[in-house]
Coordinates of C-alpha atoms in Angstrom, one line a residue:
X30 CA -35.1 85.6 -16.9
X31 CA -31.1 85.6 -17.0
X32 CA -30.1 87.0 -20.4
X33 CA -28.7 84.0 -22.6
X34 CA -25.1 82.3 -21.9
X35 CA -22.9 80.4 -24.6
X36 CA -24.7 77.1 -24.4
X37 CA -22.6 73.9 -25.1
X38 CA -22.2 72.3 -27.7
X39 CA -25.0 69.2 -27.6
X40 CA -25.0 65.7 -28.7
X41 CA -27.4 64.4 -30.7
X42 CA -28.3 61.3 -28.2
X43 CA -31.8 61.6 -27.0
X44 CA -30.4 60.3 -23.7
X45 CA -27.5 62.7 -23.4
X46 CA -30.1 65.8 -24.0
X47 CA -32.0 64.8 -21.5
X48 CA -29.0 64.6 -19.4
X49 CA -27.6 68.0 -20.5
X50 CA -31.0 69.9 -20.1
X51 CA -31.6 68.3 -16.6
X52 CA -27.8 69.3 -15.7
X53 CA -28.1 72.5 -16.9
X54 CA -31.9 73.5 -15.6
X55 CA -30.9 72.3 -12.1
X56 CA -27.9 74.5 -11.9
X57 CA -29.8 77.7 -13.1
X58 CA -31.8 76.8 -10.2
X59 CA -29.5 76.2 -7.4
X60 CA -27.3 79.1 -8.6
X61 CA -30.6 81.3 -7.6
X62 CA -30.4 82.2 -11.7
X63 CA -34.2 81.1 -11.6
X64 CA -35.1 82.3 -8.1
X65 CA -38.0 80.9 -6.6
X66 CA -41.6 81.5 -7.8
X67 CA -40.0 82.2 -11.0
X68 CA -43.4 81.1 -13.5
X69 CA -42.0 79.8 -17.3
X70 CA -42.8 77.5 -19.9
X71 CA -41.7 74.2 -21.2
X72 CA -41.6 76.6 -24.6
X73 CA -39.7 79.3 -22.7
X74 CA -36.8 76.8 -21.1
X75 CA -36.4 74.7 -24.7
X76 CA -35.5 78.6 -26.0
X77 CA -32.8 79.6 -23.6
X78 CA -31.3 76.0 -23.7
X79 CA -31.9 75.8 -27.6
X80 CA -33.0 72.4 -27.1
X81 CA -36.5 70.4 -28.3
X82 CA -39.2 70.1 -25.9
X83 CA -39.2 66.4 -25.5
X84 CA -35.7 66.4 -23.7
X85 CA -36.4 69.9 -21.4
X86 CA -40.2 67.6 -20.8
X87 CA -38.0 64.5 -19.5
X88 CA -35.3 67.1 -16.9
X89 CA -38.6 68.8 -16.0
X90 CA -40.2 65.6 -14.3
X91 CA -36.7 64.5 -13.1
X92 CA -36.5 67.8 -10.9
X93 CA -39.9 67.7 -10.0
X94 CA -39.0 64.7 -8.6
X95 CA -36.5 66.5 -6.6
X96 CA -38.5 68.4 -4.8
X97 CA -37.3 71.6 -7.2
X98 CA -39.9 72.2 -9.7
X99 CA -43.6 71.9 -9.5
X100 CA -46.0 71.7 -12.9
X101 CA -48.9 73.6 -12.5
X102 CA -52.2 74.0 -14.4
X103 CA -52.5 77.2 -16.4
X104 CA -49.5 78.4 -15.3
X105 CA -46.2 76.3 -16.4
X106 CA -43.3 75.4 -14.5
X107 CA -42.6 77.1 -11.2
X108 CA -38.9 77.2 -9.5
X109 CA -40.0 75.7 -5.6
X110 CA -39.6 78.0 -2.9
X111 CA -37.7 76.0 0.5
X112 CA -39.2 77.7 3.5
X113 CA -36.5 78.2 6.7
X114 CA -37.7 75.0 8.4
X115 CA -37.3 72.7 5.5
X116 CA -34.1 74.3 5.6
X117 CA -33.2 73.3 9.1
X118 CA -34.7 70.4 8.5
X119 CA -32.3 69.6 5.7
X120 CA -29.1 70.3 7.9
X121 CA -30.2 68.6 11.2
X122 CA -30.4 65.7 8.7
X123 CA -27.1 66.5 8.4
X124 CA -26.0 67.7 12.0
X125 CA -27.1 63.7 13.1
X126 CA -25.0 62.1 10.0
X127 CA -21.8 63.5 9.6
X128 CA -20.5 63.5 13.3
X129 CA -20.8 59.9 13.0
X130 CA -19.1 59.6 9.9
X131 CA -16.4 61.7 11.2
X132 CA -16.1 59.5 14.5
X133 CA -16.2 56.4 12.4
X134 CA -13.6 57.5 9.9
X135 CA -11.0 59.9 12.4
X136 CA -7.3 57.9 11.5
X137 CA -8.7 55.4 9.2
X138 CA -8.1 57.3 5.9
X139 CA -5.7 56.4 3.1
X140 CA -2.6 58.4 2.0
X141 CA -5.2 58.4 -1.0
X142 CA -8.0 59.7 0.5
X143 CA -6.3 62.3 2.5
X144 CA -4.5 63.6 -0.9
X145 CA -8.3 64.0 -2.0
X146 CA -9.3 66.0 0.6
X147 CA -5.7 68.3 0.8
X148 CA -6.8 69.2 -3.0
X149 CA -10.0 70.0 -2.4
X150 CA -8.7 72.8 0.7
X151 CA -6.5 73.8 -2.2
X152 CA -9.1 74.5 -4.4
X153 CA -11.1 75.9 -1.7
X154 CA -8.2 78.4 -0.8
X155 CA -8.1 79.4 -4.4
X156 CA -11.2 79.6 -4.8
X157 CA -11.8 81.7 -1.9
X158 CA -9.0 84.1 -2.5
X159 CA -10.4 84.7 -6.0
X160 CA -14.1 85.1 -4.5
X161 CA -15.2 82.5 -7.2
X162 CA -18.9 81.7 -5.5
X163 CA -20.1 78.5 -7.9
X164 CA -16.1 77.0 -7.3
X165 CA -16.8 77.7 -3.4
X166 CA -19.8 76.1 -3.1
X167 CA -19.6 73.2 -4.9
X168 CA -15.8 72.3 -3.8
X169 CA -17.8 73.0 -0.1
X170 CA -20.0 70.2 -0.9
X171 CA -17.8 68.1 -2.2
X172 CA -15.5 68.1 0.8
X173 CA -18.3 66.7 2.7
X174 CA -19.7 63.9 0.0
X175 CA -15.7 62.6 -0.3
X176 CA -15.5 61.9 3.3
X177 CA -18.8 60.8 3.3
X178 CA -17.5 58.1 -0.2
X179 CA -14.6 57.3 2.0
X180 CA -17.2 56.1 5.0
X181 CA -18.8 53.9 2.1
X182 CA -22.2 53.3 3.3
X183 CA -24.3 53.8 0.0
X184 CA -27.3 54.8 2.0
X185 CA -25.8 58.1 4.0
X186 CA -24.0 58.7 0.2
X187 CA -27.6 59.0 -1.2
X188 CA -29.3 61.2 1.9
X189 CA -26.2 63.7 1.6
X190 CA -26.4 63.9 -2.1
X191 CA -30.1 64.5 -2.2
X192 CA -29.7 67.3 0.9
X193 CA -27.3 69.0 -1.1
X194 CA -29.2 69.7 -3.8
X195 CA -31.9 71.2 -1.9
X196 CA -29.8 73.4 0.1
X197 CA -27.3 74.4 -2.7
X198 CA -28.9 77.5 -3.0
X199 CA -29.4 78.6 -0.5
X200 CA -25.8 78.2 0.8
X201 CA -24.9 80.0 -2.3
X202 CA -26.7 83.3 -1.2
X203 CA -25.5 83.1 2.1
X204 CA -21.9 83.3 0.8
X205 CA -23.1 86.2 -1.3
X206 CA -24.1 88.3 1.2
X207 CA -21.3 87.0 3.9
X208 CA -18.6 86.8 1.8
X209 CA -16.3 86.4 5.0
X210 CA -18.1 83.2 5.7
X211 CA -16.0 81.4 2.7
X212 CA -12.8 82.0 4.7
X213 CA -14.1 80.8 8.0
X214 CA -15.8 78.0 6.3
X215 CA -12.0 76.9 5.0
X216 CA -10.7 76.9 8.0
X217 CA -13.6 75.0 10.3
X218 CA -12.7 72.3 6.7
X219 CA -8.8 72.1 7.8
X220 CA -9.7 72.2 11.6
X221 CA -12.2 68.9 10.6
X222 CA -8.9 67.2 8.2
X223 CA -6.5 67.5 10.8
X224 CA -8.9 65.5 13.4
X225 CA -9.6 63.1 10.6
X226 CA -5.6 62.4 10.3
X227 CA -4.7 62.5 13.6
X228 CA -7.7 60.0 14.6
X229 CA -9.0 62.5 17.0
X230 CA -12.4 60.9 16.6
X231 CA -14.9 63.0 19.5
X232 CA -13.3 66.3 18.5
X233 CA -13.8 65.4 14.5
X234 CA -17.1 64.4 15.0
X235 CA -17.9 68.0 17.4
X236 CA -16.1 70.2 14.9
X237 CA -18.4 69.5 11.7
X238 CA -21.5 69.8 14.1
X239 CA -20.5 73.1 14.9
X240 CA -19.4 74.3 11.4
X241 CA -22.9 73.0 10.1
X242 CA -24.7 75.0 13.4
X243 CA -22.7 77.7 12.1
X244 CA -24.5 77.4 8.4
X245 CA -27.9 76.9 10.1
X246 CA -27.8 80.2 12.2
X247 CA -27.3 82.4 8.7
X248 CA -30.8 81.0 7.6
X249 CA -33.0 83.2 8.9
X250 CA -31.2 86.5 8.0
X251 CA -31.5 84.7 4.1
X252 CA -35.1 84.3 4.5
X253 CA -36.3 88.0 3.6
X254 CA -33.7 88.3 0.3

């Protein structure tokens, strides 16, 4: 197991513990921190999170729920292993979405809304200059949910939240061991921004298939780390 971090300070609220250890467990397990097949205990998680059980209980059954964890008998908690094809799965989900939020939204976004999304590149370009991996790939996912908010259809906001988690981390070892592909992955953004404000629609809508084709060939390289 990863050796111990500073843990935050906690609120008594039975409600926010649950909360914090559900918050907390899920990102040791998209961050690949608890790989997949990692075995531990209900016992063993409370410890590193210095928490009760009752709370670490409640974020276990909320991520098995997700698809993350799975409880099983005589042996505890195990971290769920994605195979490639759930994977691809996952982003040609994705790959049949987005384009049509992109062709729906190309010249139809605020001054607001485009300030958003200019941030987010400049946290992104930051990021990537400083090689910060968890900044990269969440501001990465983030690009895509805001545009995705802007659209407004409640429905594609909750498929793309719940893909992201299950491909979180895997895009996070693919940036680990393609560290280039942070840079390109910038770029292919702006490229996809500058269709959105120019209402370009068609070419918005073909450039994030292609950057998300891009993501999907680096699978199978990731599947024998």
């Amino acid at each position: 197991m990863s050796q111990s971090r500073p843990v935050m300070q906690r609120t008594s609220s039975p409600l926010s513990l649950k909360e914090q250890a559900y918050g907390d467990l899920k990102r040791l397990i998209l961050s690949g921190e608890l790989p997949a097949g990692t075995v531990l205990s209900v016992r063993q998680l409370a410890t590193q999170l210095e928490m009760s059980r009752t709370p670490v209980h409640a974020a276990i059954e909320r991520l098995e729920a997700d698809g993350l964890v799975t409880l099983a008998p005589q042996q505890g908690v195990v971290v769920c292993e994605l195979s490639i094809q759930d994977i691809a799965n996952h982003y040609e989900i994705r790959q049949a979405l987005e384009p049509y939020v992109m062709r729906r939204m190309a010249g139809k976004l605020s001054p607001e809304q485009i300030a958003l999304l200019r941030d987010n590149q400049a946290r992104n370009k930051a990021a990537v200059r400083e090689q910060r991996i968890d900044d990269l790939v969440k501001i990465d996912a983030d690009f895509h949910q805001l545009i995705c908010h802007f659209f407004g259809n409640d429905e594609i906001i909750d498929v793309m939240q719940r893909l992201s988690d299950k491909v979180y981390h895997v895009i996070y070892r693919i940036t680990q061991k393609y560290p280039q592909r942070a840079s390109e992955s910038f770029d292919e953004h702006q490229a996809i921004l500058d269709a959105l404000e120019s209402g370009e629609a068609e070419k918005a809508s073909q450039l994030v298939y292609d950057h998300l084709e891009d993501g999907l060939r680096r699978f199978r390289p990731v599947d024998s780390l």
